[in-house]
Every structure is written in C-alpha cells, then in structure tokens.
PDB file of C-alpha atoms and ligand atoms in Angstrom:
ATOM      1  CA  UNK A   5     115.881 129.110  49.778  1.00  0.00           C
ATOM      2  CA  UNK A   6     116.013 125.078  49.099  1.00  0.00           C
ATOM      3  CA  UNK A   7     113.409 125.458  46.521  1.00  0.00           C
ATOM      4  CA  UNK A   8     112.728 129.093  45.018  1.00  0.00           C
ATOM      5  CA  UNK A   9     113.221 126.880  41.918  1.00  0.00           C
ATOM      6  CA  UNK A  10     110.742 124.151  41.803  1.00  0.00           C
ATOM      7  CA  UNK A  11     107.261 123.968  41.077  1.00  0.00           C
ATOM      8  CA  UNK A  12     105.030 122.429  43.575  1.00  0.00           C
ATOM      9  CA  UNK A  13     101.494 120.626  42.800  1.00  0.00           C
ATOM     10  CA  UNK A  14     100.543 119.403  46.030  1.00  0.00           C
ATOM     11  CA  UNK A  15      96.364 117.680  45.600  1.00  0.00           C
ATOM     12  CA  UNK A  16      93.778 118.131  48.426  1.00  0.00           C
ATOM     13  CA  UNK A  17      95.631 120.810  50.751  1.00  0.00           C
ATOM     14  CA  UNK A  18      93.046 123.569  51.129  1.00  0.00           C
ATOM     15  CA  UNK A  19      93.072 121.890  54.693  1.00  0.00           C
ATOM     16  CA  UNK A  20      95.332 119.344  56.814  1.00  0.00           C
ATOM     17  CA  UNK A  21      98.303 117.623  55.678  1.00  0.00           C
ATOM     18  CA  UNK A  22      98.357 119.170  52.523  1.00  0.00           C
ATOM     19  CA  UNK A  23      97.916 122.732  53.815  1.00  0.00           C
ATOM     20  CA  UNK A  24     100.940 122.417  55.952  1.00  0.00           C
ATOM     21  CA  UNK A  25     103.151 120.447  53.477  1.00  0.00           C
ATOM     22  CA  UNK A  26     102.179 123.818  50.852  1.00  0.00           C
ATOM     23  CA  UNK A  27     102.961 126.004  53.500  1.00  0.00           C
ATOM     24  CA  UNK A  28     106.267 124.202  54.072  1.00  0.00           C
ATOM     25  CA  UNK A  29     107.286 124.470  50.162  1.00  0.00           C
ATOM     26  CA  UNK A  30     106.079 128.374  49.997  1.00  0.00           C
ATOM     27  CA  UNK A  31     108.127 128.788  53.003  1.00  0.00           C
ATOM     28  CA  UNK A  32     111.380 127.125  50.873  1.00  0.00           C
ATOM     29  CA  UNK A  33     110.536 129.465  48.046  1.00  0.00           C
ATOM     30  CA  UNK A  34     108.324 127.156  45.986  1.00  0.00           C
ATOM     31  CA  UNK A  35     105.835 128.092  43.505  1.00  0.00           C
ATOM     32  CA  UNK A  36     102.513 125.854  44.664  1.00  0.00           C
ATOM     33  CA  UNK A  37      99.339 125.158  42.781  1.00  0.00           C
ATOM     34  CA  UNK A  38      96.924 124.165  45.909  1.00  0.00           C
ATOM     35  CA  UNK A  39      94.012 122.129  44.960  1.00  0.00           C
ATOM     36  CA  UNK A  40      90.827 121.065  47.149  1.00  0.00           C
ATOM     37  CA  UNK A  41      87.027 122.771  48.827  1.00  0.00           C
ATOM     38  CA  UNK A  42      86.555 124.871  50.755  1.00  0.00           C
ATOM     39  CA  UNK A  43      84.942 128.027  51.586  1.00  0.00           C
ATOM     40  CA  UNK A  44      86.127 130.992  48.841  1.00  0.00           C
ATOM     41  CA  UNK A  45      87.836 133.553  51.069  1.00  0.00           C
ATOM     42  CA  UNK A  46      89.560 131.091  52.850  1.00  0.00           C
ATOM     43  CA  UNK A  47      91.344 129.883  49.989  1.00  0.00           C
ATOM     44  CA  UNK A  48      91.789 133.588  48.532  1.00  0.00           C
ATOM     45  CA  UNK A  49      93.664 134.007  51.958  1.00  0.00           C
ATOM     46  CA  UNK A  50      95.569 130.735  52.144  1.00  0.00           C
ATOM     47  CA  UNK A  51      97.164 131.647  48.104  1.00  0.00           C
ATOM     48  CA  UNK A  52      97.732 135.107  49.400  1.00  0.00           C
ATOM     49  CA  UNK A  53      99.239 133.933  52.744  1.00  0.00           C
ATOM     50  CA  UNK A  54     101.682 131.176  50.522  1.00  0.00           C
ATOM     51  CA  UNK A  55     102.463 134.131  47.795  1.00  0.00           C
ATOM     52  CA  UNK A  56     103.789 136.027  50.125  1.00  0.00           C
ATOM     53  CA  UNK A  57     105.685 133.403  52.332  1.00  0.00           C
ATOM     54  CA  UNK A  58     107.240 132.085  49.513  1.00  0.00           C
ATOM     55  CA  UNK A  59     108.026 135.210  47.007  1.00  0.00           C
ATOM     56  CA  UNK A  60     106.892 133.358  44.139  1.00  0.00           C
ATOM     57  CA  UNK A  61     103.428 132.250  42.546  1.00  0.00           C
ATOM     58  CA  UNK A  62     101.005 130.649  44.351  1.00  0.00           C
ATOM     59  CA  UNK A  63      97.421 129.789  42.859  1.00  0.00           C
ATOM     60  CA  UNK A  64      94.403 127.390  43.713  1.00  0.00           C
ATOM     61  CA  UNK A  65      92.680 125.338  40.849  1.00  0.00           C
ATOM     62  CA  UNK A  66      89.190 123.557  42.282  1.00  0.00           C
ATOM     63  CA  UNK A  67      89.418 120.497  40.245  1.00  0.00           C
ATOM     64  CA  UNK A  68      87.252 117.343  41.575  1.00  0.00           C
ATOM     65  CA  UNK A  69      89.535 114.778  41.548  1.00  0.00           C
ATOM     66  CA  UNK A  70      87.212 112.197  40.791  1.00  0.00           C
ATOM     67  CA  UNK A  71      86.924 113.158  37.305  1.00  0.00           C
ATOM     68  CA  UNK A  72      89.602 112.786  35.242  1.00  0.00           C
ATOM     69  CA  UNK A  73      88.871 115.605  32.752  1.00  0.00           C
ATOM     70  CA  UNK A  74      89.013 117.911  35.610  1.00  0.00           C
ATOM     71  CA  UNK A  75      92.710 116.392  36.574  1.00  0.00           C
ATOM     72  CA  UNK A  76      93.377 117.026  32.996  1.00  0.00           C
ATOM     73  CA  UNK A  77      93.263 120.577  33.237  1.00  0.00           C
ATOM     74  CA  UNK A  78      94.306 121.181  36.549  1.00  0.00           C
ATOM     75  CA  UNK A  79      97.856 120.026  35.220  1.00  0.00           C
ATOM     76  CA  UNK A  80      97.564 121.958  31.911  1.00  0.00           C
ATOM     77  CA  UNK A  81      97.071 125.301  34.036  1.00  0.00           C
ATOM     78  CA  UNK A  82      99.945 124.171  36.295  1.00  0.00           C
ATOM     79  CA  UNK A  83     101.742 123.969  33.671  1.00  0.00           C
ATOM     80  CA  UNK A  84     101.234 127.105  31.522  1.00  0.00           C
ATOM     81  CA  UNK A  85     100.525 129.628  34.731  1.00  0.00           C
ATOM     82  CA  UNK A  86     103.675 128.487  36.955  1.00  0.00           C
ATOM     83  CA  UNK A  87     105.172 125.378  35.273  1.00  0.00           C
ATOM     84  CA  UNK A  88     105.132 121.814  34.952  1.00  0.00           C
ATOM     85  CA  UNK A  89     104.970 120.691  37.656  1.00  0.00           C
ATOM     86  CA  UNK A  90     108.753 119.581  39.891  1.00  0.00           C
ATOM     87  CA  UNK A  91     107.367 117.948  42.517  1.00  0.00           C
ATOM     88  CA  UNK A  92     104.117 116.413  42.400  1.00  0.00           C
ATOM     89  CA  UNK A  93     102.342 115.346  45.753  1.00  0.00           C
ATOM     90  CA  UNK A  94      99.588 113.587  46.153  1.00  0.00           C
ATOM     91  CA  UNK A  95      97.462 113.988  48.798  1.00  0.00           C
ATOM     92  CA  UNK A  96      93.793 114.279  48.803  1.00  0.00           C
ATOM     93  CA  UNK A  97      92.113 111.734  50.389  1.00  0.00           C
ATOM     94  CA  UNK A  98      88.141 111.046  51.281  1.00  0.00           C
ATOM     95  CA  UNK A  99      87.220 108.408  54.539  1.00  0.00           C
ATOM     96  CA  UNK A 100      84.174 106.610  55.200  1.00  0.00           C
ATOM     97  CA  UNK A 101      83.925 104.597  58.203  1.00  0.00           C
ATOM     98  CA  UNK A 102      81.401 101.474  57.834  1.00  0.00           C
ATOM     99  CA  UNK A 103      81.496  97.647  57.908  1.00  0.00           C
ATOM    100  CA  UNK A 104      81.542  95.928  54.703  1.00  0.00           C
ATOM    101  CA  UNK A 105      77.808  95.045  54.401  1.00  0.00           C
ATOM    102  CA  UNK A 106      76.894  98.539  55.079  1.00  0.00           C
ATOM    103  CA  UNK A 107      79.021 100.687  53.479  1.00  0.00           C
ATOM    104  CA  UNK A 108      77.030 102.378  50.532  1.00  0.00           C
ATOM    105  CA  UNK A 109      78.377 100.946  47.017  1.00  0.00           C
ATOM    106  CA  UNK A 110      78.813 104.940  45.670  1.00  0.00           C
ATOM    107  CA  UNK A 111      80.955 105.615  48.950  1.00  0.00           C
ATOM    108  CA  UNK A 112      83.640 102.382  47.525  1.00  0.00           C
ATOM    109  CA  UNK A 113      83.271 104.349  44.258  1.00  0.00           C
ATOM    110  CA  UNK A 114      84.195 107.722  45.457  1.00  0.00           C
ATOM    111  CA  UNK A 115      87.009 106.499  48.099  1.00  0.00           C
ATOM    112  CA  UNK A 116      88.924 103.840  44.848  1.00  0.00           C
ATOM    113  CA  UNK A 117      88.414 107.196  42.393  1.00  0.00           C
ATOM    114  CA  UNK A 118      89.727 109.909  45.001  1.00  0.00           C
ATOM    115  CA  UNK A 119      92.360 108.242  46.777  1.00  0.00           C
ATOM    116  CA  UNK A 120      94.010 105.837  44.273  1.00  0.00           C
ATOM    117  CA  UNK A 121      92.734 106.843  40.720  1.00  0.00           C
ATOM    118  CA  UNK A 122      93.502 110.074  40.925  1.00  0.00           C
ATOM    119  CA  UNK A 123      96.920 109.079  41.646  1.00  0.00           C
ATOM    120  CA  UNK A 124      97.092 107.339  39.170  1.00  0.00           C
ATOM    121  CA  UNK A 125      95.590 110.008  36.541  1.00  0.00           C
ATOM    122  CA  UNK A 126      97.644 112.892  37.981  1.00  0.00           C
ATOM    123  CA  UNK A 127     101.133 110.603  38.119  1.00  0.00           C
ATOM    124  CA  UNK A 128     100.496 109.932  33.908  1.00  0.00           C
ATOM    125  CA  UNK A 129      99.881 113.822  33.564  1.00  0.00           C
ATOM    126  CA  UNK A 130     102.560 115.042  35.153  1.00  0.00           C
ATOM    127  CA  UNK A 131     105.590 112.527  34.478  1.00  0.00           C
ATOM    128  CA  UNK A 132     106.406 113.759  30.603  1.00  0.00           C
ATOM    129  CA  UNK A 133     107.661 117.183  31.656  1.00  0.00           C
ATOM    130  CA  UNK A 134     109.274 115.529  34.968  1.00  0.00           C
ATOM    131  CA  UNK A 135     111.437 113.027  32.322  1.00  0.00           C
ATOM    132  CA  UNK A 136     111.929 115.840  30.054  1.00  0.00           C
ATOM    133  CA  UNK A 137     113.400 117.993  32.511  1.00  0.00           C
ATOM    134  CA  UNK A 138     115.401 114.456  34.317  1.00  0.00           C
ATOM    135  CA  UNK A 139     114.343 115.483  37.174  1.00  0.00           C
ATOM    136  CA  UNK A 140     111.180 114.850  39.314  1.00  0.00           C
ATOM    137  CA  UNK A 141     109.331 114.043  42.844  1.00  0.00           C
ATOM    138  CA  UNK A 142     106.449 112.339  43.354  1.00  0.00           C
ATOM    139  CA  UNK A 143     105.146 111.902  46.533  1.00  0.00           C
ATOM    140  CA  UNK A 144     101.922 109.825  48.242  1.00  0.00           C
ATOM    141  CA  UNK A 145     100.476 110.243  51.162  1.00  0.00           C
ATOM    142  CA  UNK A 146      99.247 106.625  51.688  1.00  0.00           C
ATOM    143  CA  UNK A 147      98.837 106.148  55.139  1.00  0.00           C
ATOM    144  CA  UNK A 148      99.541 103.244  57.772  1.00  0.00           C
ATOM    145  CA  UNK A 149      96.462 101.569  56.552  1.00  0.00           C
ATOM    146  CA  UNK A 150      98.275 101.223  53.601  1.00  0.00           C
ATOM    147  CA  UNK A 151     100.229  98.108  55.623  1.00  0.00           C
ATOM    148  CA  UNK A 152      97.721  97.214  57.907  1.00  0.00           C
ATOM    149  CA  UNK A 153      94.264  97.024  57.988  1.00  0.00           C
ATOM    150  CA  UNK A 154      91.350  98.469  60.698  1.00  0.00           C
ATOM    151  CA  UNK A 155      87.908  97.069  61.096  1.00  0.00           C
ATOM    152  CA  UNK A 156      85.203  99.182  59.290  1.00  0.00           C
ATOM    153  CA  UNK A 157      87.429 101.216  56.794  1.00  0.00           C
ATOM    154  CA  UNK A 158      87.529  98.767  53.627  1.00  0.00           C
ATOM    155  CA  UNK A 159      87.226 100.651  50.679  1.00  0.00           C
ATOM    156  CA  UNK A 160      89.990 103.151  52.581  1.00  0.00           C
ATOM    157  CA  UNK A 161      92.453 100.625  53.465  1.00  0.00           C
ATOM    158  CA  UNK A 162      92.113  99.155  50.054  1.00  0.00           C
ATOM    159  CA  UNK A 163      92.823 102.130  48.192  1.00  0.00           C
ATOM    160  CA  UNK A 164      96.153 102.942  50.752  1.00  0.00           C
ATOM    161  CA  UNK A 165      97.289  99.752  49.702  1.00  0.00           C
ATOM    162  CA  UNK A 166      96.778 100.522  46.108  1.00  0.00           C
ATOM    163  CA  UNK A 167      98.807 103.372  46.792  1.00  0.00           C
ATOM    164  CA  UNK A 168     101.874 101.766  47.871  1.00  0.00           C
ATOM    165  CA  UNK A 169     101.675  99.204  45.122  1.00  0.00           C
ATOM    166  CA  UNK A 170     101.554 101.768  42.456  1.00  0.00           C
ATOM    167  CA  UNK A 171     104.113 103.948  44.035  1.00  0.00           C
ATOM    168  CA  UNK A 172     106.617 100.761  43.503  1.00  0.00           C
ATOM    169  CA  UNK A 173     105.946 100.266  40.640  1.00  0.00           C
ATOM    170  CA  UNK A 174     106.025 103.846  39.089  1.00  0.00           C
ATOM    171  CA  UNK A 175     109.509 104.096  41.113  1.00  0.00           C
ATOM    172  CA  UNK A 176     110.883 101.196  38.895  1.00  0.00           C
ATOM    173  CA  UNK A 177     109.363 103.192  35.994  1.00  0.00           C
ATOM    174  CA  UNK A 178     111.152 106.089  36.242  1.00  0.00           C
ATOM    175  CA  UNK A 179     114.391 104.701  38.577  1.00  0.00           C
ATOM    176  CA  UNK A 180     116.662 105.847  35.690  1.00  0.00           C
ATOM    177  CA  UNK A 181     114.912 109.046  34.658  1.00  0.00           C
ATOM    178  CA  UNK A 182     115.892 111.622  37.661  1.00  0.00           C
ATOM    179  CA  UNK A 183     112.750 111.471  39.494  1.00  0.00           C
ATOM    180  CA  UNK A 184     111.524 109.592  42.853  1.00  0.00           C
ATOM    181  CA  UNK A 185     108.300 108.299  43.705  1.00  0.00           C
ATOM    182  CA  UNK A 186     107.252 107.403  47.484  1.00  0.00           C
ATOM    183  CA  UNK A 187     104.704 107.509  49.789  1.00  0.00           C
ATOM    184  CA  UNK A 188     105.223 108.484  53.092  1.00  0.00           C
ATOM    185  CA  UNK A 189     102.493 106.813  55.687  1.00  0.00           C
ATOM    186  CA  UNK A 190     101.108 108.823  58.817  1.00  0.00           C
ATOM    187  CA  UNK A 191      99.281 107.015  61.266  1.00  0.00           C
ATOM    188  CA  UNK A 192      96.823 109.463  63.227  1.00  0.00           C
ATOM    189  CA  UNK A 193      96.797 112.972  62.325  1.00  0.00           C
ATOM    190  CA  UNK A 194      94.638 115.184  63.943  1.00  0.00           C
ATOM    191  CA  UNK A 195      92.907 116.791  60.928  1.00  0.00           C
ATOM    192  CA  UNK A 196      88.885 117.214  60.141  1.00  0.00           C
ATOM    193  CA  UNK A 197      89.736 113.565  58.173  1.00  0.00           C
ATOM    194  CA  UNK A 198      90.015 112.129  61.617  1.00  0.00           C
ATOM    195  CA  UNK A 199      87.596 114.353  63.059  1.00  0.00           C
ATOM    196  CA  UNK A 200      84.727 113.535  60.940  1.00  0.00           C
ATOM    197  CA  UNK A 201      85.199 109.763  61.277  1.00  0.00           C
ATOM    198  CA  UNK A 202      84.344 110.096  64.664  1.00  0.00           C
ATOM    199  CA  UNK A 203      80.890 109.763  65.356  1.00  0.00           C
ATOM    200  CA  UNK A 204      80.316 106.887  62.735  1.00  0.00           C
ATOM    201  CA  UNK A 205      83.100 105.118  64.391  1.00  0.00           C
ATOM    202  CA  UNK A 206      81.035 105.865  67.933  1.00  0.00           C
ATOM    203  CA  UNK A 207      77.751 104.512  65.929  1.00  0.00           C
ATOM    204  CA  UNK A 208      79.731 101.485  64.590  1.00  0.00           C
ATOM    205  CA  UNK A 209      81.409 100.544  67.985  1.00  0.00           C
ATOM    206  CA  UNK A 210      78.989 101.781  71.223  1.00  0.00           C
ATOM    207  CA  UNK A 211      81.738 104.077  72.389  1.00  0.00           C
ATOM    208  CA  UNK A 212      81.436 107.790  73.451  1.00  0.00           C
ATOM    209  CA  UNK A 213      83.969 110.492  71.861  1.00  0.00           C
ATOM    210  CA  UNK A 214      87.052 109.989  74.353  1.00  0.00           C
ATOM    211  CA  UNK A 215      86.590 106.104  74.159  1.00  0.00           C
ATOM    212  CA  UNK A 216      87.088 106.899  70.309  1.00  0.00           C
ATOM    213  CA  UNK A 217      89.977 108.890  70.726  1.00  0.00           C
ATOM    214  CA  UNK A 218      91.525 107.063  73.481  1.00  0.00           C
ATOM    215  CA  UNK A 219      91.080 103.292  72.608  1.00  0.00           C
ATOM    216  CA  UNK A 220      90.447 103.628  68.795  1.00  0.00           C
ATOM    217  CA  UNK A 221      92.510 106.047  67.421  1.00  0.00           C
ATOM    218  CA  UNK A 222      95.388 106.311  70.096  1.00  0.00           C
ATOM    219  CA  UNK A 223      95.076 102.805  70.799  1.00  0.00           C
ATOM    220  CA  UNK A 224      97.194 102.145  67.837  1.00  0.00           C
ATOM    221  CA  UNK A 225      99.801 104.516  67.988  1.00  0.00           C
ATOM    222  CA  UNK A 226     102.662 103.690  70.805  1.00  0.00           C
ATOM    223  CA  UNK A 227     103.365 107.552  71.383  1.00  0.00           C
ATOM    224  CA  UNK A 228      99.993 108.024  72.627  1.00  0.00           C
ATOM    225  CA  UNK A 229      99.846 111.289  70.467  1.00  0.00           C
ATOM    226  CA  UNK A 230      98.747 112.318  67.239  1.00  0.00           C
ATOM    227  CA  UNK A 231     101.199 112.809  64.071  1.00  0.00           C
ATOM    228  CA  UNK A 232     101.392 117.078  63.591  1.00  0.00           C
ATOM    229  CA  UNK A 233     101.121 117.758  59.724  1.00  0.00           C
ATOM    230  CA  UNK A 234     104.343 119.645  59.843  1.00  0.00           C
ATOM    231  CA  UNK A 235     106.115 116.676  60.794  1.00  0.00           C
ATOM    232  CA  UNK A 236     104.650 115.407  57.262  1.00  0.00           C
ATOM    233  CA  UNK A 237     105.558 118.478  55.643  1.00  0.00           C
ATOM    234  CA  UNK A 238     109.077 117.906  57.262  1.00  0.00           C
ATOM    235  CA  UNK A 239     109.152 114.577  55.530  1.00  0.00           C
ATOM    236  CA  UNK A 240     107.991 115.702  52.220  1.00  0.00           C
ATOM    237  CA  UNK A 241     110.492 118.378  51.758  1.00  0.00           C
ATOM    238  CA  UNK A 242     112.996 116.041  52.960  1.00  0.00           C
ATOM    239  CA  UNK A 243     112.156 113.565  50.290  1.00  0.00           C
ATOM    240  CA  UNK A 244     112.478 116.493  47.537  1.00  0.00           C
ATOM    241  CA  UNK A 245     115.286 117.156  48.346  1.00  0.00           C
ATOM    242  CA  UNK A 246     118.934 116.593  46.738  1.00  0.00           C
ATOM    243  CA  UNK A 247     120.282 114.108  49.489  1.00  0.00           C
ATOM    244  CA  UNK A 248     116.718 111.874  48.982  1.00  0.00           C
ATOM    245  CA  UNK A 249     117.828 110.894  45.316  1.00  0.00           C
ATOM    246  CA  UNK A 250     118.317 107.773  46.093  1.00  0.00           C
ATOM    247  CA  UNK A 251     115.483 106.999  48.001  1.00  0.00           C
ATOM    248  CA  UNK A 252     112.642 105.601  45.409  1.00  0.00           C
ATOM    249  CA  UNK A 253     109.908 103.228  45.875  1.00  0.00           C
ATOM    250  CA  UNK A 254     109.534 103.748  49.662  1.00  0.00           C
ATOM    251  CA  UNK A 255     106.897 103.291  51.799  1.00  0.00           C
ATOM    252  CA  UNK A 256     108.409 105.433  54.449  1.00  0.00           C
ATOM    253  CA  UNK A 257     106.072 105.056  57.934  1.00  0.00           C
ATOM    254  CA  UNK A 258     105.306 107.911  60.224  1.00  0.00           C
ATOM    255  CA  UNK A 259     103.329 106.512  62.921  1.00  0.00           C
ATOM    256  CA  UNK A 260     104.398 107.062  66.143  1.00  0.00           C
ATOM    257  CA  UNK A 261     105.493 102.746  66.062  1.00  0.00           C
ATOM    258  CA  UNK A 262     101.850 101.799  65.329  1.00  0.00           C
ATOM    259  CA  UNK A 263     103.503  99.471  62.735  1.00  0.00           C
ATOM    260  CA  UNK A 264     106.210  98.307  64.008  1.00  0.00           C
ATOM    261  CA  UNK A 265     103.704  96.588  66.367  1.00  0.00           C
TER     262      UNK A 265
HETATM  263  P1  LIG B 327      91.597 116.833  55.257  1.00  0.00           P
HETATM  264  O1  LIG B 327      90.149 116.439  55.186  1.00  0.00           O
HETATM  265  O2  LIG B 327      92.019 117.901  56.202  1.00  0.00           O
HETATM  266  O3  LIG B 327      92.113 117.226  53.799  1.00  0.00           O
HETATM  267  C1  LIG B 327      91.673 116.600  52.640  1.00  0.00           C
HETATM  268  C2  LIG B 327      91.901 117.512  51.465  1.00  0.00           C
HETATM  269  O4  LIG B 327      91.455 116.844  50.281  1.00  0.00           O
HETATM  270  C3  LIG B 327      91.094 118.820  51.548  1.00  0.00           C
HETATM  271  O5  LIG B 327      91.856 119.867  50.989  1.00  0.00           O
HETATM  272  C4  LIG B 327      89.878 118.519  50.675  1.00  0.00           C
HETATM  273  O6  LIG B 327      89.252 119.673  50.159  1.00  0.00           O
HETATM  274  C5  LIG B 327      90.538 117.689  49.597  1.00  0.00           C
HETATM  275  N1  LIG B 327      89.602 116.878  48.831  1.00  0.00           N
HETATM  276  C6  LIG B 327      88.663 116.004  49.274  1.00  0.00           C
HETATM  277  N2  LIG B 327      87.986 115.490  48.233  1.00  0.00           N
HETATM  278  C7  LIG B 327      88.512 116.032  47.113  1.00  0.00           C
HETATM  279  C8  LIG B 327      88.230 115.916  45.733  1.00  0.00           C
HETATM  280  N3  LIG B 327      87.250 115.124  45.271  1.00  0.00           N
HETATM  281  N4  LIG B 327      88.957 116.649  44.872  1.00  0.00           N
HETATM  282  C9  LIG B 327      89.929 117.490  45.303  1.00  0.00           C
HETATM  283  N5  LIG B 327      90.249 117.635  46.600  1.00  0.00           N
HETATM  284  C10 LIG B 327      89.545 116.925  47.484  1.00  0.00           C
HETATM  285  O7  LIG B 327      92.344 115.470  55.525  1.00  0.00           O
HETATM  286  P2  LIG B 327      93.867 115.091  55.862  1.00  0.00           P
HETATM  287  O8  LIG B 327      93.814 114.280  57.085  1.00  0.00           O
HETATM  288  O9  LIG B 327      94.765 116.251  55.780  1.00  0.00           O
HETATM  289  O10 LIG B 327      94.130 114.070  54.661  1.00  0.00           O
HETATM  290  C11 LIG B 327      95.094 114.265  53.666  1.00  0.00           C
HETATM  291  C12 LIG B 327      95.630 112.923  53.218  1.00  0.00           C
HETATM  292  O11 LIG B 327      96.282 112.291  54.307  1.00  0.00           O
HETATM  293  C13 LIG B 327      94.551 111.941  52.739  1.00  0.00           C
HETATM  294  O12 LIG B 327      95.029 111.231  51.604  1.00  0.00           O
HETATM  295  C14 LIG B 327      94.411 110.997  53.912  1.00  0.00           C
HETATM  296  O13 LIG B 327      93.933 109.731  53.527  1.00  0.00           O
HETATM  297  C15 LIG B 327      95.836 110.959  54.399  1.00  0.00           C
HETATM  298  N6  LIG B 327      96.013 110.497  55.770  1.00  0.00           N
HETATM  299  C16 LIG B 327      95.426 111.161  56.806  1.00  0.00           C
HETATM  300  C17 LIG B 327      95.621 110.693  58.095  1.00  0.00           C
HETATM  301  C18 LIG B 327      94.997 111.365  59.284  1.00  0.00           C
HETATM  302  O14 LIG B 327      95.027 110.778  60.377  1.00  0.00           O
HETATM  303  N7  LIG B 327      94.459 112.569  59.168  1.00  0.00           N
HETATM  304  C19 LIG B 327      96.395 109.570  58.321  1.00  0.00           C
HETATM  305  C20 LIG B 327      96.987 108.926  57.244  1.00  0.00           C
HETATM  306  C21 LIG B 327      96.785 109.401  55.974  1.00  0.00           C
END
C-alpha cells in the first residue's frame, strides 16, 4: 500500500474532513494518531474501524488544541507510541458566524488559538524529526476564506488567511530539507462545521434554512454542490505523495470555481 510506511498525525478528525482524510491514510496502510471530541465509543469505534483498514496502529489522543501544553504531548505520544510523525495535517478548525461588533471577544480568542496557533505550535513540534528523517508533509486545511473574505465570519477568515501566510513561509523554511508544506482550500463542505453555522447565519441575515443553503452557501460555489471530504482526502494523499515533491508553498483551491470568480 502507498503508505504502510508513514506515520500520519492528522488534528481535529474525530468528524468531517479530517475523519475521511484518516480514513483515506488507514486505507493506504498508514499508522494515524486521530485527534478531536466527541462522544467515547464513537471514537473507540472510529480507531478500531482505521486499525483494521489500515493493518497498522491507529490511536486517538484528546488534546485541546488551544493549549499548547496539551499540543506538546499529543506529539510526544505520537512520537513514542507510533512515531514521529511523516505527515502532519492540520485540520481542526472552530466557526463562529457574527458581525464584527457582535462577535464575543473570547469567540476571536478561541477561533486565532484553534485554527492558526495551533498550526503554528504543532508545525514547531513536529518539524525536528521530519528534517531528521529529510523527509516530511505538512498539510493545512485553510479554506477558500483563506483568499476571500464573507460578511460575518471575521475572526474565521482572518485566521484562514493566517494559514496560508504561514504555510509560505514554513515552505521556504524547509524547501531544502525533504518536506512540503501546503494548504489545500475547500470551499463548502457539507460537515456539522457548515451545519452548525446555519441558524446564526439565518439570525444574522432574515433568511429561512434553504435560503441559507441555496443563496449563502451555494451561492458561492459555481457547481452548485457541496465539496465531499473524500475529494479532500483525495487531495491530501495526493500531496503526500512521491510525485507532489515538488509542490511546496501552495495554496491549492478546491472549490467548485468559487474563486476563480
Ligand atoms: P467538523 O466540525 O466536522 O470537524 C472539526 C474537527 O475539529 C472535529 O474533529 C472536532 O472535534 C475538532 N476540534 C474542534 N475544536 C477542537 C479543539 N479545540 N481541539 C482539538 N480538536 C478540535 O468540521 P470540518 O468541516 O470537517 O472542518 C475541518 C477543517 O476544515 C476546519 O479547519 C475547517 O475550518 C476547514 N474547512 C471546512 C469547510 C467546510 O465547509 N466544512 C470549508 C473549508 C475549510
């Protein structure tokens, strides 16, 4: 299998995206360390489910990723229970949909520390053993609001484009070093992320559930369908791949044309 020999950290996927991109790794033969919430059986079945797909380790680690000490250890366990981490992927993500003079100060705190300080903290944990080895991925999931912006979703949008920006620059970092860093940037994906969003967004703009759907969310997106996680997974196994060594510092959009608008 294209990766019974890599070690795969992949943040926030006890549901969504990152659930289907560790699903696509276990299915490759990857070991995976899962990370996120969620109910305890679930996840007991999800490792158990990815142990067996994949023939090789599979475990869960809790850690909040808004504290750093937390994101400490989650590595260090990677590390000593399957090994350092190969391919690192960074995906948990929090949304909060308000406009600017409403949106609660603590809710900017927790969407800058989840989706662009961890990054950050779990990218300077991981990297040593990746350069030691010469050989690395690193992969974002930023989003399309990491290029362009929506009404109500500040703190969001600001911390996607904090995404991309560091991924650059942690690509020229390490350009010589064996390892890749880039983000790959879904527009809609139907996932609770997107689910949840939707009655603020029907408080914050008079419109009923289908008007959200329809002329919100859809409204954006020229394919007039939502992004599947496995066609993320699809992207991020592509991007670990051999043939994707050459491909660092990209911001690579999957969006059904919503930016090329
Ligand atoms: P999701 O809500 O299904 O998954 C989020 C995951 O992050 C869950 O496993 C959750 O437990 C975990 N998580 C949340 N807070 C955490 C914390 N403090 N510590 C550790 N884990 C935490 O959402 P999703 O849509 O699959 O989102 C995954 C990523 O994709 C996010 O970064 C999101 O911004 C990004 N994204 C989503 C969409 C979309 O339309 N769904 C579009 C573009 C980008």
């Amino acid at each position: 299998m294209l990766f019974d020999a890599k070690r795969v950290l992949i943040t926030g996927s006890t549901s969504g995206i990152g659930l289907a991109i560790a699903r696509a790794f276990a299915a490759e033969g990857a070991a995976t360390m899962i990370n996120g919430f969620g109910d305890k059986d679930d996840i007991k079945s999800i490792v158990d489910e990815l142990t067996k797909a994949s023939g090789a380790p599979a475990l869960h680690d809790g850690a909040d990723l808004g504290k750093v000490d937390q994101i400490d250890k989650m590595i260090a366990r990677c590390t000593s229970e399957i090994g350092s981490p190969d391919i690192l992927i960074n995906n948990a993500g929090i949304q909060f949909v308000a406009p600017v003079t409403d949106l609660p100060p603590e809710k900017w705190d927790d969407i800058i520390r989840i989706n662009l300080t961890a990054v950050f903290h779990t990218t300077r944990f991981a990297l040593p053993a990746m350069r030691a080895k010469g050989w690395g991925r690193i992969i974002n999931t930023a989003s399309a609001h990491s290029l362009v912006a929506s009404p109500n979703k500040c703190a969001y949008v600001a911390a996607k484009h904090g995404v991309a920006g560091f991924t650059k620059t942690v690509a020229l970092e390490t350009a010589q070093d064996g390892i890749t860093v880039n983000c790959i940037s879904p527009g809609y994906v139907w996932t609770t992320l997107v689910e949840n969003q939707i009655p603020d967004t029907m408080k914050a703009r008079g419109l009923s559930r289908d008007e959200v759907i329809n002329d919100v969310l859809l409204a954006a997106q020229p394919t007039k369908r939502f992004v599947t996680p496995e066609e993320v997974a699809g992207l991020a196994l592509y991007l670990s791949g051999e043939s994707a060594g050459s491909i660092t510092g990209a911001n690579l959009s999957m969006d059904g044309g919503w930016t090329a608008q």
